[in-house]
PDB file of C-alpha atoms in Angstrom:
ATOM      1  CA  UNK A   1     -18.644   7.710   2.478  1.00  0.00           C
ATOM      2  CA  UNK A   2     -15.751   8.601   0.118  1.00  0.00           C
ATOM      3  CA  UNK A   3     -13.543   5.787   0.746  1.00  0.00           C
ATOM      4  CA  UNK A   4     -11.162   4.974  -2.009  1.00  0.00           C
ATOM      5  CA  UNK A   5     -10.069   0.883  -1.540  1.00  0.00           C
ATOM      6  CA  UNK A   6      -7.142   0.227  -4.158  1.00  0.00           C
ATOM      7  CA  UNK A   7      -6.967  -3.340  -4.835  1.00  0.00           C
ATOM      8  CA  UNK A   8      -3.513  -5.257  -6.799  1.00  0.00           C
ATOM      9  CA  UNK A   9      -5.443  -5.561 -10.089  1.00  0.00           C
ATOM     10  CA  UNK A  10      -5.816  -1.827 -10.684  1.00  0.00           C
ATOM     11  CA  UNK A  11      -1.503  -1.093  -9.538  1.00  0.00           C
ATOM     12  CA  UNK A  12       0.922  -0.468 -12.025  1.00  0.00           C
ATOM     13  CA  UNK A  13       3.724  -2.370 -11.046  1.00  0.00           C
ATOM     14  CA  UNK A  14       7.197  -0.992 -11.462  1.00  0.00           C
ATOM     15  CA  UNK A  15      10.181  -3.701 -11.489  1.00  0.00           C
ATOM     16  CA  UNK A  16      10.002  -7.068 -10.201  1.00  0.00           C
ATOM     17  CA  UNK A  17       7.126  -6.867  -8.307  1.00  0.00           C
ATOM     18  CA  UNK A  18       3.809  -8.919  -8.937  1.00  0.00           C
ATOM     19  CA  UNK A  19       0.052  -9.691  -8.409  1.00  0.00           C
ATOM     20  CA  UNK A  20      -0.284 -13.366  -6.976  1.00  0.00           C
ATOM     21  CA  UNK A  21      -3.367 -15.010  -6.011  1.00  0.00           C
ATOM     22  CA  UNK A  22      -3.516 -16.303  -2.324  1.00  0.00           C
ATOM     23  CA  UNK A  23      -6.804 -17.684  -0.586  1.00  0.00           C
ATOM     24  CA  UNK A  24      -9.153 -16.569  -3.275  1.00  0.00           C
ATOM     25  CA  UNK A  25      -7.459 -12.636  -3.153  1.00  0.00           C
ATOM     26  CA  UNK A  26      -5.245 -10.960  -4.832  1.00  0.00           C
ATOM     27  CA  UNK A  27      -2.166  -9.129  -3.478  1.00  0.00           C
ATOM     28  CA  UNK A  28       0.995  -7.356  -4.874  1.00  0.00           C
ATOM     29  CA  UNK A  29       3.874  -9.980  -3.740  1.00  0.00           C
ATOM     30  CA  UNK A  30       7.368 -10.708  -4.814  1.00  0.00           C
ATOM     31  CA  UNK A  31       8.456  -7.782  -2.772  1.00  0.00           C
ATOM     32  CA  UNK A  32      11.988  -8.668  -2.640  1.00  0.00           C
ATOM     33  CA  UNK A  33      13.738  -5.082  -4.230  1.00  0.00           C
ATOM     34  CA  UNK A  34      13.436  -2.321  -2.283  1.00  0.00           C
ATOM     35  CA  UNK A  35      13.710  -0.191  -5.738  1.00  0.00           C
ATOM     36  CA  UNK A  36      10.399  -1.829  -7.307  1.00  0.00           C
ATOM     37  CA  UNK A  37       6.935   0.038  -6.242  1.00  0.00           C
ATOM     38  CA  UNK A  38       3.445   0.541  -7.216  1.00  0.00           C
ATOM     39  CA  UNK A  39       1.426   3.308  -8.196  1.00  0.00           C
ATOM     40  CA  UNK A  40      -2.367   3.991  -8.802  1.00  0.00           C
ATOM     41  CA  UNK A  41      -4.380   6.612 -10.667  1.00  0.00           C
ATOM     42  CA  UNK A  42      -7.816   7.327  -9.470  1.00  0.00           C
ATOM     43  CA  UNK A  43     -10.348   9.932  -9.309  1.00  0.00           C
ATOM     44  CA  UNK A  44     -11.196  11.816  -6.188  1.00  0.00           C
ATOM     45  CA  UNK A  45     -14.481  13.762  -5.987  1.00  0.00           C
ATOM     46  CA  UNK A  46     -14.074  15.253  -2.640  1.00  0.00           C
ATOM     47  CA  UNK A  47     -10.854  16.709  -1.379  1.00  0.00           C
ATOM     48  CA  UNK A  48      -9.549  16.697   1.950  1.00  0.00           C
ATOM     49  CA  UNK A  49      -7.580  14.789   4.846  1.00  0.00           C
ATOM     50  CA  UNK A  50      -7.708  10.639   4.799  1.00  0.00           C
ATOM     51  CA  UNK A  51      -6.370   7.549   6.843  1.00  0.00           C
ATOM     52  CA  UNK A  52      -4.196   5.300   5.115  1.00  0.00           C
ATOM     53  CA  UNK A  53      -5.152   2.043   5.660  1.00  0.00           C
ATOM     54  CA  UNK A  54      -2.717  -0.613   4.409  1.00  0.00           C
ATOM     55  CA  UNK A  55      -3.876  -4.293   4.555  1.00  0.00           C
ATOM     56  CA  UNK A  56      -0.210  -6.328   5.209  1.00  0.00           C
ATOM     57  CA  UNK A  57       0.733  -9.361   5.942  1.00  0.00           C
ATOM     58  CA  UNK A  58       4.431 -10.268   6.179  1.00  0.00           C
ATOM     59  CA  UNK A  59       6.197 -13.313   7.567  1.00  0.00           C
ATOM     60  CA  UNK A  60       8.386 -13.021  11.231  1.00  0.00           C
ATOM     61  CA  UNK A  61      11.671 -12.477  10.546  1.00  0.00           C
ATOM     62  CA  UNK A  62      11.304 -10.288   7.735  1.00  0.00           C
ATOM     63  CA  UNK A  63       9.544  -7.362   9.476  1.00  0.00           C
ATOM     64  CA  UNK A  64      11.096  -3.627  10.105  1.00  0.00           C
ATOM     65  CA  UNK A  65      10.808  -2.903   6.137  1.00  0.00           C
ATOM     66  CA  UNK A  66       9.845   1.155   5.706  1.00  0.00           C
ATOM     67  CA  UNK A  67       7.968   1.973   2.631  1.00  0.00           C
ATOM     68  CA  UNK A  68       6.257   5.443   2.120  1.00  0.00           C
ATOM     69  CA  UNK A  69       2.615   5.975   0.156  1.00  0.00           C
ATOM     70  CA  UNK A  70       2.309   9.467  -1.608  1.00  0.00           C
ATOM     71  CA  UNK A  71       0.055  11.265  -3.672  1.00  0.00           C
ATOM     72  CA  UNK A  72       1.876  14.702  -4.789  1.00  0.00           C
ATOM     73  CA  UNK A  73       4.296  16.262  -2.157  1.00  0.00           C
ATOM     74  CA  UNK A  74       1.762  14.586   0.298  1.00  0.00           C
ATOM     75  CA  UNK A  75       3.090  11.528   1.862  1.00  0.00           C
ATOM     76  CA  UNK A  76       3.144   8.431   4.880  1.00  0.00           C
ATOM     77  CA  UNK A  77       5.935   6.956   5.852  1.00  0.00           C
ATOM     78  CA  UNK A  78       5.182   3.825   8.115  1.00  0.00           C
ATOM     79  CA  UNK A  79       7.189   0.609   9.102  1.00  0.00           C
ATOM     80  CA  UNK A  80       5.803  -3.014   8.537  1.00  0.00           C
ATOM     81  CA  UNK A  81       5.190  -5.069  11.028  1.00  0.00           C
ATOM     82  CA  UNK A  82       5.270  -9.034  11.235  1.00  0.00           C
ATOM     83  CA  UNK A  83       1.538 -10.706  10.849  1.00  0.00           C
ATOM     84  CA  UNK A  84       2.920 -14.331  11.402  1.00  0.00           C
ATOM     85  CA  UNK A  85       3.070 -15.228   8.041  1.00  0.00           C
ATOM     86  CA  UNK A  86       3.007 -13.949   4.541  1.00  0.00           C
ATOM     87  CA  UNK A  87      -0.778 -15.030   4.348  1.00  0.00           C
ATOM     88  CA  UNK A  88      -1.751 -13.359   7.108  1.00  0.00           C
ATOM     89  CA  UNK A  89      -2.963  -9.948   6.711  1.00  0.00           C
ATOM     90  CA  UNK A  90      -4.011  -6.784   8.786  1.00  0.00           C
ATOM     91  CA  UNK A  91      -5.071  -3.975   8.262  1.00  0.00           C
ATOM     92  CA  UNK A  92      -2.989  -1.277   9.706  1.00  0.00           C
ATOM     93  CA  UNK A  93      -3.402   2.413   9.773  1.00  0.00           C
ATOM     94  CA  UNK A  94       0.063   3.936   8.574  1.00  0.00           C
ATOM     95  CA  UNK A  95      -1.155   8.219   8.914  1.00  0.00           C
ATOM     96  CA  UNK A  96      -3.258  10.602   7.219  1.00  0.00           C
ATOM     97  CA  UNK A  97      -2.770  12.222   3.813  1.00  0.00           C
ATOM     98  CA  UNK A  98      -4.424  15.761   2.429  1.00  0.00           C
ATOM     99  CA  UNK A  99      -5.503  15.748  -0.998  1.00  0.00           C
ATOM    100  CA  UNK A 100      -6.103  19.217  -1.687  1.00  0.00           C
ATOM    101  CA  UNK A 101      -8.758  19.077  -5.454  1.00  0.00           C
ATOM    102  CA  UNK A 102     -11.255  16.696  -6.703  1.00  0.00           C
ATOM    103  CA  UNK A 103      -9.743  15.144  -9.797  1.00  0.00           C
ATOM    104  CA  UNK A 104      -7.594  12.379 -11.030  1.00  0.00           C
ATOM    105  CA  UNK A 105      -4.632  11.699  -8.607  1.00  0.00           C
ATOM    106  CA  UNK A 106      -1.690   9.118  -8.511  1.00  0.00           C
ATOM    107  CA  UNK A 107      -0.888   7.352  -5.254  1.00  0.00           C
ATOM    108  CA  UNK A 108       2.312   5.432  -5.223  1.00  0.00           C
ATOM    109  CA  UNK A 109       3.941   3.186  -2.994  1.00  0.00           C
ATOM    110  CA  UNK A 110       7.313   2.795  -2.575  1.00  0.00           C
ATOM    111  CA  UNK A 111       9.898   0.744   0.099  1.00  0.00           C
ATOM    112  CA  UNK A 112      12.598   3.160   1.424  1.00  0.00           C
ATOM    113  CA  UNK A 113      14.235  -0.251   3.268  1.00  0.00           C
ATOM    114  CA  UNK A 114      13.317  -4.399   2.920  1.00  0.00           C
ATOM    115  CA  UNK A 115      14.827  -5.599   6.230  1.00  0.00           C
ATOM    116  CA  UNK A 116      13.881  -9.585   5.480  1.00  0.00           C
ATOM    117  CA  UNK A 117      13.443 -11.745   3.103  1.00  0.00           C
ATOM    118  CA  UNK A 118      10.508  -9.370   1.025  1.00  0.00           C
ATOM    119  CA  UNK A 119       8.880  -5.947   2.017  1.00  0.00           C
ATOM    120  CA  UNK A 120       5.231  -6.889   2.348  1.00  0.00           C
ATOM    121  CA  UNK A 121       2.300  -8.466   0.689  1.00  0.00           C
ATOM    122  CA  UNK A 122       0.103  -5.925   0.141  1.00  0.00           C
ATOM    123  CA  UNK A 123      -3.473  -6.675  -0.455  1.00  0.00           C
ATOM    124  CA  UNK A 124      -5.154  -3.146  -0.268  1.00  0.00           C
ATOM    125  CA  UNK A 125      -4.650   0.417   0.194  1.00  0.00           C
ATOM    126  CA  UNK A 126      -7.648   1.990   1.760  1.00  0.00           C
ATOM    127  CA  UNK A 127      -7.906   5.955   2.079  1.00  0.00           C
ATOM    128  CA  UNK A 128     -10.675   6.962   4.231  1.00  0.00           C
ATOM    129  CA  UNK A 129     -12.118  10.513   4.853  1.00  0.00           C
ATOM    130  CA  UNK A 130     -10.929  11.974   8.231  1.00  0.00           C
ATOM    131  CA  UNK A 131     -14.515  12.780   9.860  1.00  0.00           C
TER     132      UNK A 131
END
């Protein structure tokens, strides 16, 4: 359907940042600098407008962190919220994003604030076609 699901594996990681395993799944954890972030480079072959889908999980107490997902001048800006615990994930749409050509594009993903102990765990970033 055009989907693009960016999984921990396939992230450059900038700074201190890392992919841990947790209940058989990767995630990007260690979240603990706001300054660190993650990028992706992927091919699109149909332009247009997408959800952002962010599966999160973050511990209570440590919610409120903003973080902002771009591609280009395009970007999200979303806060996270508490899941229970660091383990627990949802998915959560965050906004839409145009990408205007088919090609090779780099989504990153970046905290503007970490209000608890870490940002997030992020297990996936999911952009789906807007129908």
């Amino acid at each position: 359907d055009g989907s693009v699901t960016l999984r921990p594996a396939d992230a450059e990681i900038h700074g201190g940042v890392r992919v841990e395993q947790s209940g058989g799944k990767d995630n990007i954890g260690f979240w603990v600098n706001k300054d660190d972030f993650v990028t992706w480079k992927f091919k699109v072959t149909k332009p247009g407008k997408f959800d952002v889908e962010m599966d999160i999980a973050c511990k209570a107490g440590s919610e409120g962190s903003e973080y902002t997902v771009s591609i280009g001048a395009e970007s999200v800006k979303d806060a996270v919220e508490s899941t229970g615990q660091w383990q627990s994930y949802k998915t959560k749409k965050s906004g839409s994003i145009s990408i205007a050509e088919a090609g090779r594009v780099e989504l990153a993903g970046k905290a503007l604030s970490k209000k608890g102990e870490g940002v997030m765990n992020l297990r996936s970033v999911t952009l789906k076609p807007v129908k």
